[in-house]
PDB file of C-alpha atoms in Angstrom:
ATOM      1  CA  MET A   1     110.855 136.473  75.040  1.00 42.00           C
ATOM      2  CA  ALA A   2     114.346 134.832  75.639  1.00 45.00           C
ATOM      3  CA  MET A   3     114.720 130.789  74.400  1.00 46.00           C
ATOM      4  CA  THR A   4     115.319 129.733  77.771  1.00 48.00           C
ATOM      5  CA  HIS A   5     111.641 131.096  78.631  1.00 53.00           C
ATOM      6  CA  ALA A   6     110.260 129.942  75.816  1.00 66.00           C
ATOM      7  CA  HIS A   7     107.751 126.988  75.136  1.00 74.00           C
ATOM      8  CA  PRO A   8     110.018 123.636  75.159  1.00 77.00           C
ATOM      9  CA  SER A   9     107.956 122.445  71.950  1.00 79.00           C
ATOM     10  CA  ARG A  10     108.938 125.846  70.028  1.00 92.00           C
ATOM     11  CA  LEU A  11     112.233 124.775  68.743  1.00 93.00           C
ATOM     12  CA  PRO A  12     111.800 121.259  67.824  1.00 94.00           C
ATOM     13  CA  ALA A  13     108.117 122.169  66.199  1.00 94.00           C
ATOM     14  CA  THR A  14     109.935 125.210  64.176  1.00 95.00           C
ATOM     15  CA  VAL A  15     112.601 122.983  62.726  1.00 96.00           C
ATOM     16  CA  LEU A  16     110.275 120.323  61.761  1.00 96.00           C
ATOM     17  CA  THR A  17     107.793 122.703  60.407  1.00 96.00           C
ATOM     18  CA  ILE A  18     110.342 124.051  58.047  1.00 96.00           C
ATOM     19  CA  ALA A  19     111.886 120.536  57.349  1.00 98.00           C
ATOM     20  CA  GLY A  20     108.594 119.613  56.255  1.00 98.00           C
ATOM     21  CA  LEU A  21     108.363 122.173  53.915  1.00 98.00           C
ATOM     22  CA  ILE A  22     111.209 120.469  51.935  1.00 98.00           C
ATOM     23  CA  PRO A  23     109.065 117.574  50.060  1.00 98.00           C
ATOM     24  CA  PHE A  24     106.339 120.599  48.636  1.00 98.00           C
ATOM     25  CA  PHE A  25     109.208 122.653  47.107  1.00 98.00           C
ATOM     26  CA  ALA A  26     111.190 119.286  46.078  1.00 98.00           C
ATOM     27  CA  GLY A  27     107.956 118.207  44.402  1.00 98.00           C
ATOM     28  CA  ILE A  28     107.043 121.474  42.653  1.00 98.00           C
ATOM     29  CA  ALA A  29     110.895 121.886  41.458  1.00 98.00           C
ATOM     30  CA  GLY A  30     110.569 117.990  40.200  1.00 98.00           C
ATOM     31  CA  MET A  31     107.205 118.924  38.325  1.00 97.00           C
ATOM     32  CA  ALA A  32     108.635 121.935  36.693  1.00 97.00           C
ATOM     33  CA  LEU A  33     112.263 120.929  35.983  1.00 97.00           C
ATOM     34  CA  LEU A  34     112.254 117.088  35.026  1.00 97.00           C
ATOM     35  CA  GLU A  35     111.394 115.439  31.909  1.00 96.00           C
ATOM     36  CA  PRO A  36     108.211 113.542  31.273  1.00 93.00           C
ATOM     37  CA  PRO A  37     107.503 110.878  32.560  1.00 91.00           C
ATOM     38  CA  THR A  38     109.671 111.671  35.708  1.00 94.00           C
ATOM     39  CA  ASN A  39     107.996 114.897  36.052  1.00 94.00           C
ATOM     40  CA  SER A  40     104.677 112.836  36.544  1.00 91.00           C
ATOM     41  CA  THR A  41     106.255 110.813  39.208  1.00 94.00           C
ATOM     42  CA  ALA A  42     107.122 113.967  40.796  1.00 96.00           C
ATOM     43  CA  GLU A  43     103.318 115.039  40.755  1.00 94.00           C
ATOM     44  CA  LEU A  44     102.330 111.985  42.334  1.00 92.00           C
ATOM     45  CA  TRP A  45     104.686 112.017  45.062  1.00 96.00           C
ATOM     46  CA  LEU A  46     103.607 115.672  45.593  1.00 97.00           C
ATOM     47  CA  ARG A  47     100.237 114.887  45.710  1.00 94.00           C
ATOM     48  CA  ALA A  48     100.780 112.117  48.371  1.00 95.00           C
ATOM     49  CA  TYR A  49     102.793 114.056  50.303  1.00 98.00           C
ATOM     50  CA  CYS A  50      99.539 116.740  50.265  1.00 97.00           C
ATOM     51  CA  VAL A  51      97.253 113.857  51.502  1.00 96.00           C
ATOM     52  CA  SER A  52      99.770 113.054  54.226  1.00 97.00           C
ATOM     53  CA  ILE A  53     100.208 116.625  55.462  1.00 98.00           C
ATOM     54  CA  LEU A  54      96.287 116.978  55.699  1.00 98.00           C
ATOM     55  CA  GLY A  55      95.938 114.191  57.581  1.00 97.00           C
ATOM     56  CA  PHE A  56      98.605 115.264  59.702  1.00 97.00           C
ATOM     57  CA  LEU A  57      96.859 118.641  60.368  1.00 97.00           C
ATOM     58  CA  GLY A  58      93.663 116.817  60.991  1.00 97.00           C
ATOM     59  CA  GLY A  59      95.485 114.882  63.612  1.00 97.00           C
ATOM     60  CA  ILE A  60      96.983 117.590  65.535  1.00 96.00           C
ATOM     61  CA  ARG A  61      93.365 119.065  66.157  1.00 96.00           C
ATOM     62  CA  TRP A  62      92.113 115.207  66.660  1.00 96.00           C
ATOM     63  CA  GLY A  63      94.731 114.751  69.398  1.00 96.00           C
ATOM     64  CA  GLY A  64      93.889 118.057  70.992  1.00 95.00           C
ATOM     65  CA  GLU A  65      90.336 116.871  71.324  1.00 96.00           C
ATOM     66  CA  VAL A  66      90.437 113.598  72.570  1.00 96.00           C
ATOM     67  CA  ALA A  67      93.097 115.303  75.401  1.00 95.00           C
ATOM     68  CA  ARG A  68      90.113 116.939  76.822  1.00 95.00           C
ATOM     69  CA  ASP A  69      87.393 115.536  79.254  1.00 95.00           C
ATOM     70  CA  GLN A  70      84.727 116.262  76.761  1.00 96.00           C
ATOM     71  CA  ALA A  71      85.527 115.863  72.977  1.00 96.00           C
ATOM     72  CA  ARG A  72      83.546 118.199  70.519  1.00 97.00           C
ATOM     73  CA  TRP A  73      81.857 116.714  67.494  1.00 97.00           C
ATOM     74  CA  SER A  74      82.493 119.853  65.970  1.00 96.00           C
ATOM     75  CA  VAL A  75      86.317 119.380  66.113  1.00 97.00           C
ATOM     76  CA  LEU A  76      86.162 115.769  65.564  1.00 98.00           C
ATOM     77  CA  VAL A  77      84.591 115.693  62.594  1.00 98.00           C
ATOM     78  CA  PRO A  78      86.190 118.331  60.363  1.00 97.00           C
ATOM     79  CA  ALA A  79      89.263 116.893  61.762  1.00 97.00           C
ATOM     80  CA  VAL A  80      88.454 113.602  59.820  1.00 97.00           C
ATOM     81  CA  LEU A  81      86.873 115.527  56.980  1.00 97.00           C
ATOM     82  CA  LEU A  82      90.399 117.343  56.314  1.00 95.00           C
ATOM     83  CA  ALA A  83      91.805 113.882  56.001  1.00 94.00           C
ATOM     84  CA  LEU A  84      89.035 112.306  53.848  1.00 96.00           C
ATOM     85  CA  LEU A  85      88.838 115.121  51.417  1.00 95.00           C
ATOM     86  CA  GLY A  86      92.321 115.083  50.582  1.00 93.00           C
ATOM     87  CA  TRP A  87      92.348 111.626  50.507  1.00 93.00           C
ATOM     88  CA  ALA A  88      89.310 111.489  48.108  1.00 91.00           C
ATOM     89  CA  ILE A  89      90.901 113.526  45.680  1.00 88.00           C
ATOM     90  CA  MET A  90      94.148 111.487  45.111  1.00 85.00           C
ATOM     91  CA  PRO A  91      92.350 108.282  43.669  1.00 81.00           C
ATOM     92  CA  TYR A  92      89.712 110.134  41.766  1.00 81.00           C
ATOM     93  CA  VAL A  93      92.505 112.134  39.707  1.00 75.00           C
ATOM     94  CA  THR A  94      94.893 109.279  39.708  1.00 71.00           C
ATOM     95  CA  ILE A  95      92.321 106.359  39.169  1.00 73.00           C
ATOM     96  CA  VAL A  96      89.196 107.684  37.479  1.00 74.00           C
ATOM     97  CA  LEU A  97      90.378 110.639  35.637  1.00 71.00           C
ATOM     98  CA  PHE A  98      93.647 108.637  35.002  1.00 70.00           C
ATOM     99  CA  GLU A  99      94.905 112.090  33.463  1.00 71.00           C
ATOM    100  CA  PRO A 100      95.523 114.536  36.643  1.00 69.00           C
ATOM    101  CA  GLN A 101      93.515 117.806  36.040  1.00 83.00           C
ATOM    102  CA  PRO A 102      95.433 121.122  37.103  1.00 91.00           C
ATOM    103  CA  ALA A 103      92.160 122.230  38.857  1.00 90.00           C
ATOM    104  CA  TRP A 104      92.629 119.745  41.607  1.00 92.00           C
ATOM    105  CA  TRP A 105      95.807 121.573  42.832  1.00 96.00           C
ATOM    106  CA  LEU A 106      93.417 124.243  43.776  1.00 96.00           C
ATOM    107  CA  ALA A 107      91.097 122.048  45.704  1.00 95.00           C
ATOM    108  CA  TYR A 108      94.326 121.148  47.900  1.00 97.00           C
ATOM    109  CA  ALA A 109      95.528 124.672  48.533  1.00 98.00           C
ATOM    110  CA  GLY A 110      91.859 125.258  49.486  1.00 98.00           C
ATOM    111  CA  LEU A 111      91.870 122.371  51.901  1.00 98.00           C
ATOM    112  CA  PHE A 112      95.230 123.853  53.268  1.00 98.00           C
ATOM    113  CA  GLY A 113      93.692 127.240  53.415  1.00 98.00           C
ATOM    114  CA  ALA A 114      90.882 126.306  55.427  1.00 98.00           C
ATOM    115  CA  ALA A 115      93.099 124.123  57.884  1.00 98.00           C
ATOM    116  CA  TRP A 116      95.253 127.246  58.517  1.00 98.00           C
ATOM    117  CA  LEU A 117      91.736 129.242  58.846  1.00 98.00           C
ATOM    118  CA  TRP A 118      90.488 127.017  61.505  1.00 97.00           C
ATOM    119  CA  ASP A 119      93.900 126.842  63.390  1.00 96.00           C
ATOM    120  CA  VAL A 120      94.442 130.594  63.711  1.00 96.00           C
ATOM    121  CA  MET A 121      90.727 131.394  64.530  1.00 96.00           C
ATOM    122  CA  THR A 122      90.651 128.795  67.425  1.00 95.00           C
ATOM    123  CA  SER A 123      91.593 129.202  70.868  1.00 94.00           C
ATOM    124  CA  ASP A 124      92.270 125.588  71.383  1.00 93.00           C
ATOM    125  CA  LEU A 125      95.864 125.784  70.091  1.00 93.00           C
ATOM    126  CA  PRO A 126      99.022 128.053  71.703  1.00 92.00           C
ATOM    127  CA  VAL A 127      99.228 131.218  70.478  1.00 92.00           C
ATOM    128  CA  TRP A 128     103.085 130.522  69.615  1.00 92.00           C
ATOM    129  CA  PHE A 129     101.951 127.686  67.144  1.00 93.00           C
ATOM    130  CA  LYS A 130      99.577 130.012  64.674  1.00 95.00           C
ATOM    131  CA  PRO A 131     102.722 132.167  63.323  1.00 95.00           C
ATOM    132  CA  LEU A 132     104.376 128.717  62.695  1.00 95.00           C
ATOM    133  CA  ARG A 133     101.321 127.213  61.024  1.00 96.00           C
ATOM    134  CA  THR A 134     100.990 130.211  58.848  1.00 97.00           C
ATOM    135  CA  ILE A 135     104.479 129.905  57.403  1.00 97.00           C
ATOM    136  CA  ALA A 136     103.977 126.061  56.774  1.00 97.00           C
ATOM    137  CA  SER A 137     100.378 127.047  55.356  1.00 98.00           C
ATOM    138  CA  VAL A 138     101.804 129.895  53.090  1.00 98.00           C
ATOM    139  CA  GLY A 139     104.657 127.204  51.876  1.00 98.00           C
ATOM    140  CA  ALA A 140     102.011 124.522  51.238  1.00 98.00           C
ATOM    141  CA  VAL A 141      99.138 126.897  49.533  1.00 98.00           C
ATOM    142  CA  ALA A 142     101.896 128.405  47.427  1.00 98.00           C
ATOM    143  CA  THR A 143     103.419 125.043  46.066  1.00 98.00           C
ATOM    144  CA  CYS A 144      99.730 123.603  45.220  1.00 98.00           C
ATOM    145  CA  VAL A 145      99.070 127.061  43.255  1.00 98.00           C
ATOM    146  CA  ALA A 146     102.503 126.434  41.829  1.00 98.00           C
ATOM    147  CA  ALA A 147     101.285 122.784  40.897  1.00 97.00           C
ATOM    148  CA  TRP A 148      98.397 124.170  39.131  1.00 97.00           C
ATOM    149  CA  VAL A 149     100.466 126.783  36.924  1.00 97.00           C
ATOM    150  CA  VAL A 150     102.980 123.936  35.852  1.00 97.00           C
ATOM    151  CA  THR A 151     100.230 121.580  34.987  1.00 94.00           C
ATOM    152  CA  SER A 152      98.217 124.456  33.383  1.00 94.00           C
ATOM    153  CA  PHE A 153     100.749 126.088  31.417  1.00 92.00           C
ATOM    154  CA  LEU A 154     104.041 124.180  30.954  1.00 85.00           C
TER     155      LEU A 154
END
């Protein structure tokens, strides 16, 4: 399909999605390459970015759903849960445990994977958006797994 016939949202969505991967990659680079305690700050920033992006992903589904004539609980509840589960990890790891545990990075990876699966399996989102979501999800999941490796073994 020629770009002139492409959906008008495709280019901005693609550019901004790719740009949205930059904080993931910068966060893991900071965790792996910076000296303590700065590497811990990079970890906190990456965790905060994971939370905000999980909320954003839920917001995509929420926004699409409330635009319908009849909003479905089956979409609204998981959209909110995605954000709440991502948020719940952060204070628990940061405040309750005080010392971040590497396994929580796998929980974030699982949430990103679940959001991706939900999005690619639905007919509610445009077909062109699904490959874009796949690229973003691979980047997010890979970063979370890399954060697990860095916090476990480095």
